[in-house]
Coordinates of C-alpha atoms and ligand atoms in Angstrom, one line a residue:
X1 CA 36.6 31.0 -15.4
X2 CA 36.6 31.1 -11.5
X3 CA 36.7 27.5 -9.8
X4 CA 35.8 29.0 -7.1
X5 CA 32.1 28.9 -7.1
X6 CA 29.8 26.0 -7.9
X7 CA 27.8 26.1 -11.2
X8 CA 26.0 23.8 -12.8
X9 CA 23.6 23.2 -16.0
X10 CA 20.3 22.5 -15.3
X11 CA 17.2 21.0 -17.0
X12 CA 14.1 21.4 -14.9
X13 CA 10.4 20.7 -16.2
X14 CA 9.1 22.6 -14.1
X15 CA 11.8 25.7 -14.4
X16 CA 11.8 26.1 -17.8
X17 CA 12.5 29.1 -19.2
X18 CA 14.2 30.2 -16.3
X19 CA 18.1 32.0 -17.3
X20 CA 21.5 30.1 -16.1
X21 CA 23.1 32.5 -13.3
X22 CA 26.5 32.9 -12.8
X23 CA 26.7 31.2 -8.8
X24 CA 27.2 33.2 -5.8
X25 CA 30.0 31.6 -3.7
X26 CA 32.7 32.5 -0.8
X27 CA 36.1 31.3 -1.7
X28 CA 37.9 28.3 -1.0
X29 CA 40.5 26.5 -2.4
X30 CA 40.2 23.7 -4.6
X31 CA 42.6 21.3 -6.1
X32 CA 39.9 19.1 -8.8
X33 CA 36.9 20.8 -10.6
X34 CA 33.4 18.7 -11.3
X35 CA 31.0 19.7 -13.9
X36 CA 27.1 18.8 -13.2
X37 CA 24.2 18.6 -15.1
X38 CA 21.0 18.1 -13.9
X39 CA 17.6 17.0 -15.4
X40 CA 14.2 16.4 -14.1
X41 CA 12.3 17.7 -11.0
X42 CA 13.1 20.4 -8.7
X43 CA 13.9 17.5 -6.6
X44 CA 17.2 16.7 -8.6
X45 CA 18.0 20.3 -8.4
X46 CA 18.1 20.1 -5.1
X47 CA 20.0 17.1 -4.8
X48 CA 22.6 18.4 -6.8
X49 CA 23.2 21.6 -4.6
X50 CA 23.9 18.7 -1.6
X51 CA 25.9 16.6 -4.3
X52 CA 28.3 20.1 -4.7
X53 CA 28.5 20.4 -1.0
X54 CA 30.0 17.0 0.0
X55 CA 32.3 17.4 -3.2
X56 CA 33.5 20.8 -2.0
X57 CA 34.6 19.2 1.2
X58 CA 37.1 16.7 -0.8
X59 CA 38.5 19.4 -2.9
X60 CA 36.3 19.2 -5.8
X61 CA 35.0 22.9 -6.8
X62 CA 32.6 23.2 -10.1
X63 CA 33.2 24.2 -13.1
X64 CA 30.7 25.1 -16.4
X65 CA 33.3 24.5 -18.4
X66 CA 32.8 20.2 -19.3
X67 CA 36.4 20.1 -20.9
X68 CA 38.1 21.0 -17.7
X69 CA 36.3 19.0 -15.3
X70 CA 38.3 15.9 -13.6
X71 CA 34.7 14.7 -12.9
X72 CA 31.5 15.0 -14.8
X73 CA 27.9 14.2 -13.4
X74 CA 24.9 13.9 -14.9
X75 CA 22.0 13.9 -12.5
X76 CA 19.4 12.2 -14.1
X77 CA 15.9 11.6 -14.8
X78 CA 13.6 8.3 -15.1
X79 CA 9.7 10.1 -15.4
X80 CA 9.7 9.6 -19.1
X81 CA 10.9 7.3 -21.8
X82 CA 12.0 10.3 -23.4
X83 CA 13.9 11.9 -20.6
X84 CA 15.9 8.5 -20.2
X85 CA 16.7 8.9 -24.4
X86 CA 18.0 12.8 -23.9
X87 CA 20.3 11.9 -20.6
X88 CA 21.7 9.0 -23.1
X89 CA 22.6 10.9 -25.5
X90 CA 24.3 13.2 -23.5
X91 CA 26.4 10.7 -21.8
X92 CA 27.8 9.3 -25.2
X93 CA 28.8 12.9 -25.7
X94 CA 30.7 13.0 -22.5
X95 CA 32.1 9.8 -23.2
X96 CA 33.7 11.8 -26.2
X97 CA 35.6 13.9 -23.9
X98 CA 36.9 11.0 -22.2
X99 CA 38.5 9.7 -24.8
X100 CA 40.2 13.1 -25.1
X101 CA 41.0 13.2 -21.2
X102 CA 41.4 9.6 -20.1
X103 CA 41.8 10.5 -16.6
X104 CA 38.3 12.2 -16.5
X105 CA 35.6 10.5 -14.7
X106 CA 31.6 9.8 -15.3
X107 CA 29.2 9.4 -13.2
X108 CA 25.2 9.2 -13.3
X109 CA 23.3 10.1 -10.2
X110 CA 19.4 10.1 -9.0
X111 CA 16.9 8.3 -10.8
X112 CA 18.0 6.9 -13.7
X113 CA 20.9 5.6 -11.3
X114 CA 18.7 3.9 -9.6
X115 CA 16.4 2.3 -12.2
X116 CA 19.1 1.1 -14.1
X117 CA 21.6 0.1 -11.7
X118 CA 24.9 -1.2 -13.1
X119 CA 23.7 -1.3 -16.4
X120 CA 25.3 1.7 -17.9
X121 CA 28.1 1.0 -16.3
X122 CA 29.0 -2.9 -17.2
X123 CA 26.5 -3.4 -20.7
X124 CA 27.2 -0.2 -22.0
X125 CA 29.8 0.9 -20.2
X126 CA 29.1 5.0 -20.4
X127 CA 29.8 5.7 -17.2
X128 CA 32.3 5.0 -14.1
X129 CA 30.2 5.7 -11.6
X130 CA 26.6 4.8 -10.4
X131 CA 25.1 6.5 -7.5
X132 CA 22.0 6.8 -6.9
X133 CA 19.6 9.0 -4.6
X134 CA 19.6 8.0 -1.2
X135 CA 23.6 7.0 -1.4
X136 CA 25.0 10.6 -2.2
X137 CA 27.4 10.5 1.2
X138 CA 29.6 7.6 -0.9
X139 CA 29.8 9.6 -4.1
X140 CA 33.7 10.5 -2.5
X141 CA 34.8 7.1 -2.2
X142 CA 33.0 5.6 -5.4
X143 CA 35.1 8.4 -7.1
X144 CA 38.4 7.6 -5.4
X145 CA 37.7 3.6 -5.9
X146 CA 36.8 4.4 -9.8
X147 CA 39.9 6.0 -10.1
X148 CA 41.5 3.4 -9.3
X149 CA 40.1 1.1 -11.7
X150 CA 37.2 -0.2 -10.0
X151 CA 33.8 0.0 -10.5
X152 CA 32.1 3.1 -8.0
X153 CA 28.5 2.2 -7.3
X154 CA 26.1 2.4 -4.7
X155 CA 22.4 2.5 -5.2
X156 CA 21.1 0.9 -1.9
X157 CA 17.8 3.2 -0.9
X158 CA 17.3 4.4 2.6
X159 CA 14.5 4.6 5.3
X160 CA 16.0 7.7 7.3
X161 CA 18.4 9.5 5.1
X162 CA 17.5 13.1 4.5
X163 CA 21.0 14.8 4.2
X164 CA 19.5 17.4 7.6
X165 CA 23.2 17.9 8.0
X166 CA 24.6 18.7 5.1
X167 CA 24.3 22.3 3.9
X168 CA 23.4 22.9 0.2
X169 CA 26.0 24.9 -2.2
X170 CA 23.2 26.6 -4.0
X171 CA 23.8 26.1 -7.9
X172 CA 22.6 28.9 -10.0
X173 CA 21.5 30.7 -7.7
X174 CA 20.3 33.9 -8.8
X175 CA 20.6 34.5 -4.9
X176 CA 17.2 35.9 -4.5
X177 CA 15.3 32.7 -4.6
X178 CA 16.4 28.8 -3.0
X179 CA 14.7 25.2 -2.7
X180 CA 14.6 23.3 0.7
X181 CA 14.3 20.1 0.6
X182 CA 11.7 19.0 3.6
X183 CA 11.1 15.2 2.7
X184 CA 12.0 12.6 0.4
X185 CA 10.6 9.6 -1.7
X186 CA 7.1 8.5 -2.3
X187 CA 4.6 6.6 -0.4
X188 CA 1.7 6.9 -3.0
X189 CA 2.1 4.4 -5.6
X190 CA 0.6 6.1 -8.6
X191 CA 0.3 3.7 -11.3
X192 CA 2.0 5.4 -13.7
X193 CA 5.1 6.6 -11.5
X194 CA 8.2 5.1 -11.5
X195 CA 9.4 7.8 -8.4
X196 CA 8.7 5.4 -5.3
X197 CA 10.9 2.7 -7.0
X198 CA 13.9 5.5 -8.0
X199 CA 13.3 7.7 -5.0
X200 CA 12.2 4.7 -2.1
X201 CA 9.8 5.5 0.8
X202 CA 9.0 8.3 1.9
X203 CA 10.7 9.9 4.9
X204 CA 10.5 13.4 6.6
X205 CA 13.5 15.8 7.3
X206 CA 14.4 17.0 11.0
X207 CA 11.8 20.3 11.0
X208 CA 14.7 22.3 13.6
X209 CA 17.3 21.9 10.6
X210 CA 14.6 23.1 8.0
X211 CA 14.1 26.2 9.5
X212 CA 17.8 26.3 10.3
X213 CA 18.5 26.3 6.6
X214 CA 15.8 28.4 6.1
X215 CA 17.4 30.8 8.3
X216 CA 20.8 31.1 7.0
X217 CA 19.3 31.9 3.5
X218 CA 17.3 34.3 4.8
X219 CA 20.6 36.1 6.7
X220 CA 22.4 35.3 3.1
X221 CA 19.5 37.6 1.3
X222 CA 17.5 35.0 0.3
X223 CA 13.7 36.5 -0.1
X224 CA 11.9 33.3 -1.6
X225 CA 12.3 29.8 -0.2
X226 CA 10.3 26.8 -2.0
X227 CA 9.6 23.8 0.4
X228 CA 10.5 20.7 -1.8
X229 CA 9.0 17.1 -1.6
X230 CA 6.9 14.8 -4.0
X231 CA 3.9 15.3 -1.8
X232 CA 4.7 18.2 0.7
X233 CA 1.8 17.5 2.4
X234 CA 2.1 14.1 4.2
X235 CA 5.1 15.7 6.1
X236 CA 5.2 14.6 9.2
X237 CA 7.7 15.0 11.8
X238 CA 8.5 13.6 15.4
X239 CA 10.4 15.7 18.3
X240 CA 11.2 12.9 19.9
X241 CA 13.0 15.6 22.4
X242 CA 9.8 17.1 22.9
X243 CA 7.5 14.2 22.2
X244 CA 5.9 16.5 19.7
X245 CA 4.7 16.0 15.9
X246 CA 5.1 18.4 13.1
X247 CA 2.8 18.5 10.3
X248 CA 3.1 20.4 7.0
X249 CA 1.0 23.1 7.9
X250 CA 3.0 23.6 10.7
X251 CA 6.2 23.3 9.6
X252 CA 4.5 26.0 6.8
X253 CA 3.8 28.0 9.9
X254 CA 7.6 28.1 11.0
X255 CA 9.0 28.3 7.8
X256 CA 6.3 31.6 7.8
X257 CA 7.5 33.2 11.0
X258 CA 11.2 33.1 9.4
X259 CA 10.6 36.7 8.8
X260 CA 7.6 38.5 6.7
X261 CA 10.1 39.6 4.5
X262 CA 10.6 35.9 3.2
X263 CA 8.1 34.5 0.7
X264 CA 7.3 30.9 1.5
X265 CA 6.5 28.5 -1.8
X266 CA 5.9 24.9 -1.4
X267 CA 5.1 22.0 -3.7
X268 CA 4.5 19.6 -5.0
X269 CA 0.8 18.9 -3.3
X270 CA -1.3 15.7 -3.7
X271 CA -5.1 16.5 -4.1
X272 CA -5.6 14.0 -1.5
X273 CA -3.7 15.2 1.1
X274 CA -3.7 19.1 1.2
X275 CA -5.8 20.1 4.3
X276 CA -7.8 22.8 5.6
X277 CA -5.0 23.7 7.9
X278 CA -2.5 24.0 5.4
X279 CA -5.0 26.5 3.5
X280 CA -6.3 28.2 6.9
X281 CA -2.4 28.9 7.5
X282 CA -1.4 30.0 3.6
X283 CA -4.4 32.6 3.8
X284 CA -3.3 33.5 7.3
X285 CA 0.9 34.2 6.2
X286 CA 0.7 37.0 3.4
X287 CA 4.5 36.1 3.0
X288 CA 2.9 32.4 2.0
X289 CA 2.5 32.9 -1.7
X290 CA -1.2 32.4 -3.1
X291 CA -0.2 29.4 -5.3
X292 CA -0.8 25.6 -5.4
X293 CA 0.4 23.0 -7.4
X294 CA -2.4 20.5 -7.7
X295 CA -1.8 18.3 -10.1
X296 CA -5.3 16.8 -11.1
X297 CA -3.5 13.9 -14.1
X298 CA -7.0 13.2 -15.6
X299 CA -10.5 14.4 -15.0
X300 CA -12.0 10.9 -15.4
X301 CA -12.8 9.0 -12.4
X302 CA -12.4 6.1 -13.8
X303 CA -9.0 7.1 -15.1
X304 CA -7.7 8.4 -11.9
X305 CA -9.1 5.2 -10.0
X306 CA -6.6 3.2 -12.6
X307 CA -4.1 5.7 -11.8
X308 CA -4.2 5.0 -8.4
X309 CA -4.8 8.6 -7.8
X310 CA -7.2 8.0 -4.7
X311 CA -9.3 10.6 -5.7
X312 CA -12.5 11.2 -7.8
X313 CA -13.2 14.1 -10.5
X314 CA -16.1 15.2 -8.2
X315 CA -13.4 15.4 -5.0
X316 CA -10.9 17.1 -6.8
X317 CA -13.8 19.6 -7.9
X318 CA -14.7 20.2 -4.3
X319 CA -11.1 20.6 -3.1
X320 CA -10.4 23.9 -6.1
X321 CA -13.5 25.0 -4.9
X322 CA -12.6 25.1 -1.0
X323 CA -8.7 26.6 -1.9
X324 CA -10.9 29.6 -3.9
X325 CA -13.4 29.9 -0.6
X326 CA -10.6 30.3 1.5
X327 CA -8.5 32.5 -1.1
X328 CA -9.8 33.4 -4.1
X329 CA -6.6 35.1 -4.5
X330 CA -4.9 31.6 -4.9
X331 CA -3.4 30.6 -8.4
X332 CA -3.9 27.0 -9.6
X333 CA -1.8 24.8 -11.6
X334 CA -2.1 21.1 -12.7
X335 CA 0.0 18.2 -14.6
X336 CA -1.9 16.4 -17.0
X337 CA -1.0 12.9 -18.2
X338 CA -3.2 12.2 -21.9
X339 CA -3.4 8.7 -23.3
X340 CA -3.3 6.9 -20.2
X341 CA -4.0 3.2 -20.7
X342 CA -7.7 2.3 -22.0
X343 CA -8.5 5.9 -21.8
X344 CA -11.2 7.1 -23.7
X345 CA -12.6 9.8 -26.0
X346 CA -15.1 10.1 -23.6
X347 CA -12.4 10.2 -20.5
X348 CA -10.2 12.8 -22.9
X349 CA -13.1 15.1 -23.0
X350 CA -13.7 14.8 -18.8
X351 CA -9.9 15.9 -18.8
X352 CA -11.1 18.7 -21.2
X353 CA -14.3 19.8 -19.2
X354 CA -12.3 19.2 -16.1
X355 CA -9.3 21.7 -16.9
X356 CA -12.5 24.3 -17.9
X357 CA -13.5 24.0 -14.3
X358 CA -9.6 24.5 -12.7
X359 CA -8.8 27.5 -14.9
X360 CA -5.2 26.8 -14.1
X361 CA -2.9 29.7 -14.6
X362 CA -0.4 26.9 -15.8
X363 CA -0.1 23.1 -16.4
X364 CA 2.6 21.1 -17.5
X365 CA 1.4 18.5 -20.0
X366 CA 2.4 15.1 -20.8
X367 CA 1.3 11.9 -22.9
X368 CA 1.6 8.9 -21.5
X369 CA 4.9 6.9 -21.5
X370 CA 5.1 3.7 -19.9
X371 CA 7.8 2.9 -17.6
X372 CA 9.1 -0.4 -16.6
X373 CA 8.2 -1.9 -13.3
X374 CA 5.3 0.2 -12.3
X375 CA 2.0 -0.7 -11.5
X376 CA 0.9 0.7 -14.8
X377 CA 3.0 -1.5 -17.1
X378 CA 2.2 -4.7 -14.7
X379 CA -1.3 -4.6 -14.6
X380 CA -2.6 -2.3 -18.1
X381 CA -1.7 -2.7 -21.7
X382 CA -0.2 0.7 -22.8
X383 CA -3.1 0.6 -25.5
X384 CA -4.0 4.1 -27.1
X385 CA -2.0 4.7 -30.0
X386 CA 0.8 6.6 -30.0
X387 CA -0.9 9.3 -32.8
X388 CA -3.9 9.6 -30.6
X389 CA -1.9 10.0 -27.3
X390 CA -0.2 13.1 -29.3
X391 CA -3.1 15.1 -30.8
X392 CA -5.5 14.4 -27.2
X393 CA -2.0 16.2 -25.8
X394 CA -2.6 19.0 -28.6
X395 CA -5.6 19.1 -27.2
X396 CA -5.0 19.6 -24.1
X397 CA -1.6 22.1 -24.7
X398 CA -4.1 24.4 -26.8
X399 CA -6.5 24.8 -24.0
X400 CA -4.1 25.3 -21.3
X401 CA -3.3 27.8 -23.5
X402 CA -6.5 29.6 -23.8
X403 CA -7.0 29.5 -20.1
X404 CA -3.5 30.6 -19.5
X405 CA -4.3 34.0 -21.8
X406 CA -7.7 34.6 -19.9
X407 CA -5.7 34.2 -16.7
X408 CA -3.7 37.1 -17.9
X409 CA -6.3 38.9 -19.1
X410 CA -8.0 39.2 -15.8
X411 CA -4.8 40.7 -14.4
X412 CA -4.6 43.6 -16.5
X413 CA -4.9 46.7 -14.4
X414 CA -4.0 45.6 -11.4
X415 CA -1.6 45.7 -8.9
X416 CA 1.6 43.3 -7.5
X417 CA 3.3 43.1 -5.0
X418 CA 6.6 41.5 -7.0
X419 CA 9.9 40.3 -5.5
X420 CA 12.4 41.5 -8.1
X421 CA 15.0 38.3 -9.2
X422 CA 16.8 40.1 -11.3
X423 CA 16.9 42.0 -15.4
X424 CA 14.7 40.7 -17.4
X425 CA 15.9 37.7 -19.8
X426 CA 15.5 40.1 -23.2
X427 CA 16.9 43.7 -21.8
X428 CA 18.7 45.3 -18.9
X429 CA 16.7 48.2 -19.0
X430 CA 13.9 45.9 -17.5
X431 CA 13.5 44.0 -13.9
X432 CA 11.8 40.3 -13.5
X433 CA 10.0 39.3 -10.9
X434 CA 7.2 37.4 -9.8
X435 CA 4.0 38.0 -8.1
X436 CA 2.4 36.3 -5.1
X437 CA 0.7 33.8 -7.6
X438 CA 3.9 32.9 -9.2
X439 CA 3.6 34.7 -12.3
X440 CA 6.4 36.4 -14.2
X441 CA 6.0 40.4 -14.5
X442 CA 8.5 42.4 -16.4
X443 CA 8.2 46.2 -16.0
X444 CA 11.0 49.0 -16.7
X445 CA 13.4 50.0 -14.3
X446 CA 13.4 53.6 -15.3
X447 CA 12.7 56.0 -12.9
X448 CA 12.3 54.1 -10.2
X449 CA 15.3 53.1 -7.0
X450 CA 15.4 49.6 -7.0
X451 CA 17.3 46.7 -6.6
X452 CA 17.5 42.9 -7.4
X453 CA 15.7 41.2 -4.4
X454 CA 13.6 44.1 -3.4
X455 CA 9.5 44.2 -3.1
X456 CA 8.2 46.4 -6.2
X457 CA 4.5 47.0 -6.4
X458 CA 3.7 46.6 -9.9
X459 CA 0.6 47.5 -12.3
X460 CA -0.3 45.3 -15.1
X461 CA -0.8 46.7 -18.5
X462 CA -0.1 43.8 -20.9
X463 CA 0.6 40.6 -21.2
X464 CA 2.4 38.2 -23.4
X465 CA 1.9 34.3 -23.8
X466 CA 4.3 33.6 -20.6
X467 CA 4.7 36.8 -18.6
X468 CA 2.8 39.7 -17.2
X469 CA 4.0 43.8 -18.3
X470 CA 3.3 46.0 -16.2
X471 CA 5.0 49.2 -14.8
X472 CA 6.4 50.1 -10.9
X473 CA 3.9 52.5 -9.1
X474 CA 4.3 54.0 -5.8
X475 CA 2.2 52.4 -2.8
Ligands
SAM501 N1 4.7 14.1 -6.9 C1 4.2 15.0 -7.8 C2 2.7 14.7 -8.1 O1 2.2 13.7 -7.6 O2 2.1 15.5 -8.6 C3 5.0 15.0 -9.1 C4 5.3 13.8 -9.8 S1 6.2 13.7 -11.3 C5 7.8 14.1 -10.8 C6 5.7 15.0 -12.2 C7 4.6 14.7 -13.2 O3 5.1 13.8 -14.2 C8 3.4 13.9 -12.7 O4 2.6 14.8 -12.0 C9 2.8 13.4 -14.0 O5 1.9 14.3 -14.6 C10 4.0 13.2 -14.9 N2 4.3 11.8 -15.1 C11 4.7 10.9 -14.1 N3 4.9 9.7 -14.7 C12 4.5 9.8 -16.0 C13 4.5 8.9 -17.0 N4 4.8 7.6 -16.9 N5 4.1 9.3 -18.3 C14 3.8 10.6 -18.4 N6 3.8 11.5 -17.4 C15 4.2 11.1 -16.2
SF4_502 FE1 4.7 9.8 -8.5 FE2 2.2 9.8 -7.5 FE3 4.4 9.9 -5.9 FE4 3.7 12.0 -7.4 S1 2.5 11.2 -5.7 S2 5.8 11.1 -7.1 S3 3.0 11.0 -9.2 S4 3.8 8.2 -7.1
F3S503 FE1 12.5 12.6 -12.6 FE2 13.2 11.4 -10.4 FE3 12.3 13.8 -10.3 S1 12.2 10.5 -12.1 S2 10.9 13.9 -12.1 S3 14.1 13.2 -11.3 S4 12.0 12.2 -8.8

């Protein structure tokens, strides 16, 4: 087991699926390992890889192995009721190590950090350290003061900090494909949310050290980069050097010109703020990929009004239907929230008809779950039983289902361009790779000269429930 490179578990919504890689790391010599696991949003993910970077620079280098680590993080997850349940669980288990290896240290980081504060580590005492999103930069000396008996937390949230400086250790990394974080927090207040009060306001990262990162991935091999935030598109940026402003569709722009050999993905994007010019410039990049994360949450209006979404069912509407004007190449996906509070048969069915009209290629589906101190569990009663929040979800799950498999469907017999991320999860005689629209295609290696990272043009012949078949054909 090397120490040498960073590794880490992860458990990612919206990466599901996705197989644990061995890292990709340069040597360095390091006296303490840490072992991290993360939960959540891509977000978290990313927060880790700057979480490994400032513990690489006091001597800490990772370990997979939980038994050997000197210090164990979890980096958690407050979306959910049930996310909050799994991290527990999971910390009572490392607290069972600890008892084997005293000296060992816990600590909780990102959301869950946040919400709770001190309360896992005085009440329940699970953990020995508390840090939460914006206060990563102390996460050395909370360790050092926790080893010495005290208690290590910080959870102040920040206006300005972005981490620009601090170079991510990619966790992994399959070292085709990286996150960017561009922004952080969350201005919008959705009444269901519990992010602006883990995550703070929202703030925009320095655009020159973006595209610097940007650039060193791309000189590292890195073909795919995913621009992170919880609503990409309210990025906004001032050059106070030049007395300039960057938006997101020009920062998209940059990030573009990186080189056409670099795929550029962003998300997540709020219906409400994704602009012409941020389409105008995806259909102008080919190397932008043809995919949007749009989640709709309900196709009621008077749902989404209680949800604070800003938006109507008719807007939304006219927004898919402007994204397929400008490129009807352009795959859609959604999050869907059933069971919101007083919600209907009548508003279930609008999410129904509404999801009908998106034909998302994907969504990810949720039932409502009330979290303390939002907007939602101030103002509403969390009223639709807990049985009909479940089967309007079946419902829901079984359609996106449907629409998923006539997605497929459509692609049969034609042809992708696929960046190839490595074998395929069920046999080395096969690559993965995904197309422009962010679909999974497996095809054979066989008789063809390529390698992990390269551009493979690929016809479909098949499909399964998650992923495209196809085989490699000459262009
Ligand atoms: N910022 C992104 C957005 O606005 O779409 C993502 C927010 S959140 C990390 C991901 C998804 O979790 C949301 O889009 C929503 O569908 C779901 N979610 C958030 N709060 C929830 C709650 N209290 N109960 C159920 N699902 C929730
Ligand atoms: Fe939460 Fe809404 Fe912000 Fe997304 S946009 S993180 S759902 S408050
Ligand atoms: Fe969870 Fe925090 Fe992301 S609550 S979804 S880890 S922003």
């Amino acid at each position: 087991m090397s120490v040498l490179g960073s590794a880490a578990k992860v458990h990612d919504e919206s990466r599901q699926g996705e197989a644990f890689q061995q890292p990709v790391m340069g040597p360095k010599p390091f006296n303490r390992r840490f072992y991290i696991e993360s939960y959540g949003c891509a977000m978290n993910f990313a927060d880790s890889e700057v979480v490994a970077s400032i513990l690489n620079q006091q001597g800490y280098g990772a370990t997979t192995v939980v038994e050997e680590a000197d210090l164990i993080l979890v980096n958690t997850c407050s979306i959910r009721e049930k996310a909050e349940a799994t991290i527990r669980k999971r910390l009572t288990e490392f607290r069972r190590n600890k008892e084997k290896r005293p000296a060992t240290l816990i600590g909780i980081l990102g959301c869950m950090a946040e919400r709770l504060k001190s309360k896992l580590l005085e009440e329940e005492k699970l953990v020995d350290i508390v840090v939460g999103p914006d206060a990563y930069r102390s996460l050395p000396s909370l360790v050092e003061e926790a080893g010495a008996g005290q208690k290590g937390v910080n959870v102040l949230l920040s206006r300005d900090e972005t981490y620009a400086d601090i170079s991510p250790i990619r966790l992994n990394s399959n070292g085709i494909t990286a996150f960017v974080s561009i922004m952080r927090g969350c201005n919008n207040m959705c009444s269901f949310c519990v992010v602006p009060f883990t995550r703070g306001r929202e703030r925009s990262r320095d655009a020159h050290s973006i595209i610097a990162e940007i650039e060193e991935l791309y000189r590292q091999g890195y073909k795919e980069i995913t621009l992170l935030g919880q609503n990409v598109d309210s990025y906004y940026w001032l050059d106070e050097q030049l007395d300039q402003t960057v938006n997101f569709a020009q920062l998209l722009e940059k990030a573009a010109q990186v080189s056409p050999e670099l795929r550029i993905r962003f998300s997540t994007s709020h219906p409400k703020d994704i602009t012409d010019d941020v389409l105008f410039t995806m259909a102008k990049y080919e190397n932008i990929c043809k995919c949007i994360h749009l989640p709709v949450q309900s196709g009621s209006t008077r749902v989404l009004q209680l949800m604070n979404r800003t938006y109507t069912r008719e807007w939304y509407i006219a927004k898919l239907n402007r994204i397929r004007e400008i490129m009807p190449d352009c795959s859609v996906t959604s999050d869907l929230i059933a069971g919101f509070c007083t919600e209907t048969e009548e508003d279930h069915q609008q999410t129904l008809s509404l999801m009908e009209i998106g034909k998302y290629d994907l969504s990810y589906m949720y039932f409502y779950s009330e979290r303390p101190g939002t907007l939602a569990a101030k103002r509403y009663t969390d009223d639709i039983p807990e049985e009909v929040k479940k089967r309007r979800l079946a419902e829901i799950v079984e359609l996106q289902g449907r629409l998923s498999t006539e997605s497929n469907r459509k692609d049969i017999g034609q042809t992708f361009k696929v960046l190839i991320e490595g074998d395929s999860k069920k046999s080395d005689q096969d690559w993965v790779g995904r197309n422009s629209q962010n679909k999974s295609i497996v095809f054979p290696k066989a008789g063809h000269d390529l390698k992990k990272g390269d551009y493979a043009w690929v016809r479909v012949n098949d499909y399964t429930r998650a992923t495209l078949l196809g085989t490699a054909v000459q262009m």
